[in-house]
Amino acid sequence: MAVTNRDMANAIRALSMDAVEAAKSGHVGLPLGMADASTVLFRKFLKFDASNPDWPDRDRFVLSAGHGSMLIYSLLHLTGYKSVSRDDIRNFRQLGSNTPGHPENFVTKGVETTTGPLGQGIATAVGMAMAERHLNARFGDDLVDHKTYVIAGDGCLMEGISQEAITLAGHMKLNRLIVLWDDNSVTIDGNIDVADSTDQCARFEAAGWVTRKVDGHDEKDIEAGLKWAQKQKQPVFLAVKTIIGYGAPKLAGTGKAHGGPYGADEVAGIRENIGWPHEPFEIPAPIEKAWKKVGERGKDTRKAWKERLMASPHKGEFNAAIAGRLPKNLSKAIIKHKKAVVEGGEKKATRQWSGAALEVLTHHVPEMVGGSADLTGSNNTKTAVTGPMTPQDWSGRYVHYGVREHGMAAAMNGMSLHGGIIPYSGTFLAFADYSRAAIRLGALMGARVIHVMTHDSIGLGEDGPTHQPVEQVASLRVMPNMLVFRPADGVETAECWEIAINRETGPSTMALTRQGLTPARKEHTEENLCEKGAYVLSPSGVKSREAAVLIATGSEVEIALAAQAELAKEKIHVRVVSMPCMELFAQQDEKYQRETLGGDLPKVAVEAGVRIGWDRWIGPKGGFVGMDSFGASAPYDDLYKHFGITAEHVANTVKGLI
Amino acid sequence: MAVTNRDMANAIRALSMDAVEAAKSGHVGLPLGMADASTVLFRKFLKFDASNPDWPDRDRFVLSAGHGSMLIYSLLHLTGYKSVSRDDIRNFRQLGSNTPGHPENFVTKGVETTTGPLGQGIATAVGMAMAERHLNARFGDDLVDHKTYVIAGDGCLMEGISQEAITLAGHMKLNRLIVLWDDNSVTIDGNIDVADSTDQCARFEAAGWVTRKVDGHDEKDIEAGLKWAQKQKQPVFLAVKTIIGYGAPKLAGTGKAHGGPYGADEVAGIRENIGWPHEPFEIPAPIEKAWKKVGERGKDTRKAWKERLMASPHKGEFNAAIAGRLPKNLSKAIIKHKKAVVEGGEKKATRQWSGAALEVLTHHVPEMVGGSADLTGSNNTKTAVTGPMTPQDWSGRYVHYGVREHGMAAAMNGMSLHGGIIPYSGTFLAFADYSRAAIRLGALMGARVIHVMTHDSIGLGEDGPTHQPVEQVASLRVMPNMLVFRPADGVETAECWEIAINRETGPSTMALTRQGLTPARKEHTEENLCEKGAYVLSPSGVKSREAAVLIATGSEVEIALAAQAELAKEKIHVRVVSMPCMELFAQQDEKYQRETLGGDLPKVAVEAGVRIGWDRWIGPKGGFVGMDSFGASAPYDDLYKHFGITAEHVANTVKGLI
């Protein structure tokens, strides 16, 4: 018997429905509907080698509609990825299996990015496609020449982030990005017309894409569409018309087909309708064999690629870029920069110091690709060596992301996951709220991205409370696997950048001031003092009569130092601890923590943000000088006085405690 | 001399540039560019009466591009709103003035909503326009018959939230929504083509809008466009072509025209170019008079409306709706419901209890309009009396928002600001990250909206870490003016809803479980025990030998109660405090706080989320049983065991402390 596309697609259908029934939860509607199209994609177009999931020049496949995870697990399993065994399929959604409810790249090899929160996949894929073009410009067609395929659902397309992603992709003319829209006209609340009437093809065309409609259950039509897609000069949107829950006697084509186990009757009906008489989790050998061959399709291509790499003069550089290895001389360059900063003794905003640190870093690290959400001049993210990345010149290392904070954060995740790029980009800290869902996904995935967030407090001044982040530092500190840095001057900014750029296991946020700050660090040290998260910046001087401890971050360190000087005049001796990264300090042993914070001495924290997060360090009797409301519009020095974030208030708070 | 549209527009230009020069900050590019168009709008179309800014049937005017705030301040001042004096204009962006950097509706009468974070204005306006249609369906043309106008810039249109807003508006056929796009081809980073190539008219048409291009400096063309806009059956998008910084000799039409003071030379050049020889802040009397007349244009219309209201049988109901007054019998109905819940003793998820409470509330409060971002069945937000709101039947009280969390939250803000509606709607708590920027704006504005956030922890189970909110409760607690409720059972859910619905000064979040919970409250009380944020749910029983205090919220209250029972077997007597709202508890006096939390007794908090926020209550030696990482995909009871959130672990933690 000749194994057909439909037979192979039915294997996906069978595994998906059997897994969802066994788990008693999950979403089988999408795998049933998109099985035919994804089978064509994997059989005839996708460049991959199942035995080498990390091959850098593979095509990327992103299931943006992540709830249909059984589609991807079926594909990985059938094509022979070691990461997904038949037992993993049986243990879909169980603790410790490689088949979690939504695809997680940090659990399952072959999954390119974690999806589930809708719209993230397509936006992440835009970053991957940009990374491909940039690395192609750097290393040439021989080493980098692949495509990015996305399956997206109606939910992905309704999310605002998808608009940011597709307009960015259209503007960048990312013609190697091919989106297959699972056009099934159904969402959870019912038919799509309950909530949406968008002409998606017209919308994508307005964003600079080319579009084509395809019958998602007609192998020939799908193949013709995908063939056509290979030759376009713009990103490609294929509207793949499908029936959700394809084959299910009662549920197919309805809102109820989206998720949940269908139950024994429906599953039996599907078996009947698609002609699949086999037992649950059983795949006939010919079909199994045909799928395995698909998984081996790319082997020779990969071998040829490997040979080209071995012969390439770029070999070392390419491998270092993909591995994300930093140059050995970087640490020295940072030390040299720190020394110059201390010697200069200038009063500058930390966003300016960040710009200065970036000049050093981007000069030494060619993998760094910067950008800003239309605030380049304010975020100080552009450096001398980072020219604009454009469709005409992909070698550029600076992305004008436009006013698209959310799409930008997701694109950075995609660049990082793709490999070969260490992305950073800027916006105002208040607008971290716009990109939070993507920032979080980066933290979950452990993506190495750096969010430059300037104008980090009421110090922003006249723009007022909409732009003043009083709670955003705290809101990022609560996020697992995120490091939030709030440096106090030029030296700390350089040190925090050094930690961030060396961090391979997750994202970092740099919270930076708009306003100029007096240098806190006046002596040069080779050692990175910020590495432990907090340190004694200015001892009390009179240890035996030390009365209290001031802890501050960022722009409030100079206020704490001024308060220390005020108090000293009254013979009240306090130390000042700078705490540029609370998360790193929390990782230190208790001894270092107690020593740094002066044991049981009374403590006052100073930060122009909300108190939550500080109680752990200052204790229930500790003092806090900061914000307990939104800010206001006025020159920043007026605001600091108005909200009582002053040396005088800090000094008085100390006096009230001792 | 006859005063022309251009003369009047130039008064806006002059005030705007003089104010920005005086403040040495602000954005004059938009006021200079949009002065002509907005003058036409206010002179000939906008229905308003400057002496009655609260007139419910006024047209709403939203400056979505809020950075151009001097446009709105100029218009309010010139048309005679008392809220903006000439001195306020002189004191633009100064502490205590009525002219903050971005328009703030809670500071300045006549400003309909706070804008500045881009895209929020247009999305909020969609909610206002929906509110108008709904109230029109309820009260008729005589009382409700107005339009919503928006000025949006390129930044607004690049933000993803704008896509959610415009597709919702298009789907709802909101033909009384008219957007004027300040099509000036410039953003902060330079010409728009640095970052965007979208065909905006095509994009809006794809979303179901009608569009028309207008010359923004041609009075007749603008007027013709606005006239045409009045008669459409779909929402209207006017692409108003303007020159940013109109009149400025060097800066006009450039990226530098966006913001910042232009300096004396440029300002002198503008005066010359627009023919404005007057001193700063000086407006010639004829122009002043012409503008005042514009402000009085709507007086008679308003009086006629008032007469209709006085004669209407709906008068009382209409006034109550606009004032947001709740019916007197509501409290009794809630008490009755609580009694029935206690007597039933059922084990249910708090999302189901929320649905049950909503049945009572929506039955009694016709102003409540519900909805969900495509999770109606999961959020339990739809009730018997809330039929779908559709373009065919605007009287419906349930909005199928689609997968548009951000647009939904902003639309709710708009409904609340419009008046006559108390909006609530649902999504998964993890996706609060998508809507955070709009949630925050609601908190800043003090908007009365209720965010129903279900599936509030790892208790969500199989969907895994992307969908499990481990840090979202904490991230919402850090937001000023937000109340976060996490009720433990059916009674607490009803009580928390009662507090939320009665709160007129800001938003509330209901964090609700997916999983069923054992009832915590077993005796009926008329008193709302949740009102103080925390209370002793289960005393230790043996006060003299009380050893510790357990504090828990939501689904972890049953775990704390089980731990209490376990410990009692070993003669360790602890109390259990339920803390459904940390913010309300923080507002209580210290005496109540100390009494409730058992003074200096050791404390253990139990919450299936991150620790931040708890240290304040448990102290530095306190125990915490919760999460310190992202979750995982598995059945929820497996996850609770895996992450150690169990009665046994709580009991052991207590034993380790005492």
PDB file of N, CA and C in Angstrom, chain B residues 364-418:
ATOM      1  N   HIS B 364     -29.933  42.582  39.918  1.00  0.00           N
ATOM      2  CA  HIS B 364     -30.337  43.798  40.644  1.00  0.00           C
ATOM      3  C   HIS B 364     -29.739  45.075  40.087  1.00  0.00           C
ATOM      4  N   VAL B 365     -28.632  44.978  39.410  1.00  0.00           N
ATOM      5  CA  VAL B 365     -27.921  46.189  38.959  1.00  0.00           C
ATOM      6  C   VAL B 365     -27.917  46.243  37.428  1.00  0.00           C
ATOM      7  N   PRO B 366     -28.893  46.941  36.839  1.00  0.00           N
ATOM      8  CA  PRO B 366     -28.969  46.949  35.376  1.00  0.00           C
ATOM      9  C   PRO B 366     -27.790  47.639  34.719  1.00  0.00           C
ATOM     10  N   GLU B 367     -26.991  48.390  35.479  1.00  0.00           N
ATOM     11  CA  GLU B 367     -25.825  49.066  34.909  1.00  0.00           C
ATOM     12  C   GLU B 367     -24.667  48.109  34.662  1.00  0.00           C
ATOM     13  N   MET B 368     -24.722  46.937  35.237  1.00  0.00           N
ATOM     14  CA  MET B 368     -23.596  46.015  35.055  1.00  0.00           C
ATOM     15  C   MET B 368     -23.595  45.440  33.642  1.00  0.00           C
ATOM     16  N   VAL B 369     -22.462  45.604  32.971  1.00  0.00           N
ATOM     17  CA  VAL B 369     -22.272  45.036  31.639  1.00  0.00           C
ATOM     18  C   VAL B 369     -21.044  44.122  31.700  1.00  0.00           C
ATOM     19  N   GLY B 370     -21.253  42.858  31.416  1.00  0.00           N
ATOM     20  CA  GLY B 370     -20.189  41.867  31.555  1.00  0.00           C
ATOM     21  C   GLY B 370     -19.515  41.534  30.240  1.00  0.00           C
ATOM     22  N   GLY B 371     -18.624  40.575  30.318  1.00  0.00           N
ATOM     23  CA  GLY B 371     -17.942  40.142  29.105  1.00  0.00           C
ATOM     24  C   GLY B 371     -16.787  39.225  29.420  1.00  0.00           C
ATOM     25  N   SER B 372     -16.133  38.778  28.373  1.00  0.00           N
ATOM     26  CA  SER B 372     -14.954  37.931  28.519  1.00  0.00           C
ATOM     27  C   SER B 372     -14.143  38.010  27.236  1.00  0.00           C
ATOM     28  N   ALA B 373     -12.837  37.826  27.408  1.00  0.00           N
ATOM     29  CA  ALA B 373     -11.948  37.765  26.249  1.00  0.00           C
ATOM     30  C   ALA B 373     -11.922  36.332  25.728  1.00  0.00           C
ATOM     31  N   ASP B 374     -13.055  35.885  25.220  1.00  0.00           N
ATOM     32  CA  ASP B 374     -13.194  34.564  24.606  1.00  0.00           C
ATOM     33  C   ASP B 374     -13.004  33.412  25.589  1.00  0.00           C
ATOM     34  N   LEU B 375     -13.367  33.643  26.848  1.00  0.00           N
ATOM     35  CA  LEU B 375     -13.306  32.565  27.835  1.00  0.00           C
ATOM     36  C   LEU B 375     -14.577  32.538  28.672  1.00  0.00           C
ATOM     37  N   THR B 376     -15.690  32.812  28.023  1.00  0.00           N
ATOM     38  CA  THR B 376     -16.950  32.965  28.750  1.00  0.00           C
ATOM     39  C   THR B 376     -17.245  31.780  29.662  1.00  0.00           C
ATOM     40  N   GLY B 377     -17.141  30.579  29.114  1.00  0.00           N
ATOM     41  CA  GLY B 377     -17.469  29.402  29.909  1.00  0.00           C
ATOM     42  C   GLY B 377     -16.488  29.181  31.047  1.00  0.00           C
ATOM     43  N   SER B 378     -15.254  29.580  30.872  1.00  0.00           N
ATOM     44  CA  SER B 378     -14.239  29.389  31.908  1.00  0.00           C
ATOM     45  C   SER B 378     -14.275  30.477  32.975  1.00  0.00           C
ATOM     46  N   ASN B 379     -14.615  31.680  32.550  1.00  0.00           N
ATOM     47  CA  ASN B 379     -14.622  32.801  33.498  1.00  0.00           C
ATOM     48  C   ASN B 379     -15.927  32.900  34.280  1.00  0.00           C
ATOM     49  N   ASN B 380     -16.939  32.199  33.833  1.00  0.00           N
ATOM     50  CA  ASN B 380     -18.262  32.257  34.486  1.00  0.00           C
ATOM     51  C   ASN B 380     -18.773  33.698  34.622  1.00  0.00           C
ATOM     52  N   THR B 381     -18.618  34.454  33.575  1.00  0.00           N
ATOM     53  CA  THR B 381     -19.015  35.865  33.624  1.00  0.00           C
ATOM     54  C   THR B 381     -20.397  36.134  33.022  1.00  0.00           C
ATOM     55  N   LYS B 382     -20.924  35.154  32.304  1.00  0.00           N
ATOM     56  CA  LYS B 382     -22.232  35.379  31.677  1.00  0.00           C
ATOM     57  C   LYS B 382     -23.340  34.911  32.617  1.00  0.00           C
ATOM     58  N   THR B 383     -24.377  35.717  32.717  1.00  0.00           N
ATOM     59  CA  THR B 383     -25.485  35.365  33.605  1.00  0.00           C
ATOM     60  C   THR B 383     -26.789  35.327  32.810  1.00  0.00           C
ATOM     61  N   ALA B 384     -27.826  34.898  33.496  1.00  0.00           N
ATOM     62  CA  ALA B 384     -29.131  34.722  32.826  1.00  0.00           C
ATOM     63  C   ALA B 384     -29.634  36.028  32.208  1.00  0.00           C
ATOM     64  N   VAL B 385     -29.403  37.138  32.897  1.00  0.00           N
ATOM     65  CA  VAL B 385     -29.995  38.397  32.413  1.00  0.00           C
ATOM     66  C   VAL B 385     -29.085  39.176  31.460  1.00  0.00           C
ATOM     67  N   THR B 386     -27.875  38.684  31.246  1.00  0.00           N
ATOM     68  CA  THR B 386     -26.960  39.447  30.384  1.00  0.00           C
ATOM     69  C   THR B 386     -26.859  38.788  29.011  1.00  0.00           C
ATOM     70  N   GLY B 387     -27.738  39.191  28.124  1.00  0.00           N
ATOM     71  CA  GLY B 387     -27.708  38.704  26.744  1.00  0.00           C
ATOM     72  C   GLY B 387     -26.620  39.394  25.961  1.00  0.00           C
ATOM     73  N   PRO B 388     -26.210  38.824  24.835  1.00  0.00           N
ATOM     74  CA  PRO B 388     -25.118  39.423  24.075  1.00  0.00           C
ATOM     75  C   PRO B 388     -25.430  40.820  23.551  1.00  0.00           C
ATOM     76  N   MET B 389     -24.471  41.698  23.674  1.00  0.00           N
ATOM     77  CA  MET B 389     -24.561  43.032  23.077  1.00  0.00           C
ATOM     78  C   MET B 389     -24.059  42.898  21.642  1.00  0.00           C
ATOM     79  N   THR B 390     -24.883  43.277  20.696  1.00  0.00           N
ATOM     80  CA  THR B 390     -24.511  43.149  19.286  1.00  0.00           C
ATOM     81  C   THR B 390     -24.953  44.410  18.546  1.00  0.00           C
ATOM     82  N   PRO B 391     -24.454  44.613  17.335  1.00  0.00           N
ATOM     83  CA  PRO B 391     -24.894  45.780  16.561  1.00  0.00           C
ATOM     84  C   PRO B 391     -26.393  45.701  16.258  1.00  0.00           C
ATOM     85  N   GLN B 392     -26.943  44.501  16.318  1.00  0.00           N
ATOM     86  CA  GLN B 392     -28.380  44.356  16.072  1.00  0.00           C
ATOM     87  C   GLN B 392     -29.182  44.588  17.348  1.00  0.00           C
ATOM     88  N   ASP B 393     -28.571  44.329  18.483  1.00  0.00           N
ATOM     89  CA  ASP B 393     -29.270  44.523  19.753  1.00  0.00           C
ATOM     90  C   ASP B 393     -28.328  45.098  20.793  1.00  0.00           C
ATOM     91  N   TRP B 394     -28.327  46.415  20.836  1.00  0.00           N
ATOM     92  CA  TRP B 394     -27.426  47.101  21.752  1.00  0.00           C
ATOM     93  C   TRP B 394     -27.860  47.004  23.204  1.00  0.00           C
ATOM     94  N   SER B 395     -29.077  46.536  23.444  1.00  0.00           N
ATOM     95  CA  SER B 395     -29.539  46.467  24.836  1.00  0.00           C
ATOM     96  C   SER B 395     -28.862  45.311  25.576  1.00  0.00           C
ATOM     97  N   GLY B 396     -28.210  44.422  24.843  1.00  0.00           N
ATOM     98  CA  GLY B 396     -27.530  43.303  25.493  1.00  0.00           C
ATOM     99  C   GLY B 396     -26.496  43.778  26.501  1.00  0.00           C
ATOM    100  N   ARG B 397     -26.273  42.994  27.496  1.00  0.00           N
ATOM    101  CA  ARG B 397     -25.371  43.404  28.587  1.00  0.00           C
ATOM    102  C   ARG B 397     -24.151  42.499  28.687  1.00  0.00           C
ATOM    103  N   TYR B 398     -23.881  41.767  27.611  1.00  0.00           N
ATOM    104  CA  TYR B 398     -22.713  40.899  27.641  1.00  0.00           C
ATOM    105  C   TYR B 398     -21.915  41.080  26.360  1.00  0.00           C
ATOM    106  N   VAL B 399     -20.633  41.389  26.509  1.00  0.00           N
ATOM    107  CA  VAL B 399     -19.785  41.655  25.349  1.00  0.00           C
ATOM    108  C   VAL B 399     -18.856  40.469  25.106  1.00  0.00           C
ATOM    109  N   HIS B 400     -18.968  39.890  23.925  1.00  0.00           N
ATOM    110  CA  HIS B 400     -17.966  38.906  23.508  1.00  0.00           C
ATOM    111  C   HIS B 400     -16.779  39.695  22.958  1.00  0.00           C
ATOM    112  N   TYR B 401     -15.816  39.963  23.847  1.00  0.00           N
ATOM    113  CA  TYR B 401     -14.712  40.861  23.485  1.00  0.00           C
ATOM    114  C   TYR B 401     -13.732  40.223  22.499  1.00  0.00           C
ATOM    115  N   GLY B 402     -13.827  38.922  22.305  1.00  0.00           N
ATOM    116  CA  GLY B 402     -12.803  38.254  21.491  1.00  0.00           C
ATOM    117  C   GLY B 402     -11.497  38.143  22.266  1.00  0.00           C
ATOM    118  N   VAL B 403     -10.485  37.597  21.623  1.00  0.00           N
ATOM    119  CA  VAL B 403      -9.189  37.411  22.295  1.00  0.00           C
ATOM    120  C   VAL B 403      -8.450  38.745  22.292  1.00  0.00           C
ATOM    121  N   ARG B 404      -8.965  39.662  23.087  1.00  0.00           N
ATOM    122  CA  ARG B 404      -8.472  41.050  23.087  1.00  0.00           C
ATOM    123  C   ARG B 404      -8.452  41.559  24.527  1.00  0.00           C
ATOM    124  N   GLU B 405      -7.588  41.000  25.351  1.00  0.00           N
ATOM    125  CA  GLU B 405      -7.572  41.370  26.765  1.00  0.00           C
ATOM    126  C   GLU B 405      -7.272  42.849  26.958  1.00  0.00           C
ATOM    127  N   HIS B 406      -6.322  43.353  26.195  1.00  0.00           N
ATOM    128  CA  HIS B 406      -5.895  44.744  26.384  1.00  0.00           C
ATOM    129  C   HIS B 406      -7.013  45.704  25.945  1.00  0.00           C
ATOM    130  N   GLY B 407      -7.547  45.443  24.757  1.00  0.00           N
ATOM    131  CA  GLY B 407      -8.641  46.271  24.270  1.00  0.00           C
ATOM    132  C   GLY B 407      -9.855  46.201  25.191  1.00  0.00           C
ATOM    133  N   MET B 408     -10.093  45.025  25.744  1.00  0.00           N
ATOM    134  CA  MET B 408     -11.214  44.842  26.667  1.00  0.00           C
ATOM    135  C   MET B 408     -11.052  45.702  27.916  1.00  0.00           C
ATOM    136  N   ALA B 409      -9.875  45.663  28.501  1.00  0.00           N
ATOM    137  CA  ALA B 409      -9.652  46.443  29.726  1.00  0.00           C
ATOM    138  C   ALA B 409      -9.800  47.934  29.441  1.00  0.00           C
ATOM    139  N   ALA B 410      -9.309  48.375  28.300  1.00  0.00           N
ATOM    140  CA  ALA B 410      -9.428  49.794  27.949  1.00  0.00           C
ATOM    141  C   ALA B 410     -10.882  50.155  27.657  1.00  0.00           C
ATOM    142  N   ALA B 411     -11.593  49.276  26.981  1.00  0.00           N
ATOM    143  CA  ALA B 411     -13.006  49.544  26.698  1.00  0.00           C
ATOM    144  C   ALA B 411     -13.788  49.639  28.003  1.00  0.00           C
ATOM    145  N   MET B 412     -13.448  48.796  28.959  1.00  0.00           N
ATOM    146  CA  MET B 412     -14.120  48.892  30.266  1.00  0.00           C
ATOM    147  C   MET B 412     -13.851  50.250  30.912  1.00  0.00           C
ATOM    148  N   ASN B 413     -12.600  50.707  30.834  1.00  0.00           N
ATOM    149  CA  ASN B 413     -12.310  52.060  31.346  1.00  0.00           C
ATOM    150  C   ASN B 413     -13.220  53.074  30.674  1.00  0.00           C
ATOM    151  N   GLY B 414     -13.364  52.949  29.367  1.00  0.00           N
ATOM    152  CA  GLY B 414     -14.176  53.903  28.620  1.00  0.00           C
ATOM    153  C   GLY B 414     -15.643  53.866  29.024  1.00  0.00           C
ATOM    154  N   MET B 415     -16.171  52.669  29.220  1.00  0.00           N
ATOM    155  CA  MET B 415     -17.570  52.553  29.662  1.00  0.00           C
ATOM    156  C   MET B 415     -17.759  53.211  31.019  1.00  0.00           C
ATOM    157  N   SER B 416     -16.814  52.949  31.907  1.00  0.00           N
ATOM    158  CA  SER B 416     -16.914  53.520  33.248  1.00  0.00           C
ATOM    159  C   SER B 416     -16.825  55.035  33.203  1.00  0.00           C
ATOM    160  N   LEU B 417     -15.892  55.570  32.418  1.00  0.00           N
ATOM    161  CA  LEU B 417     -15.736  57.021  32.335  1.00  0.00           C
ATOM    162  C   LEU B 417     -16.953  57.656  31.664  1.00  0.00           C
ATOM    163  N   HIS B 418     -17.506  56.963  30.693  1.00  0.00           N
ATOM    164  CA  HIS B 418     -18.690  57.494  30.019  1.00  0.00           C
ATOM    165  C   HIS B 418     -19.815  57.692  31.012  1.00  0.00           C
TER     166      HIS B 418
END
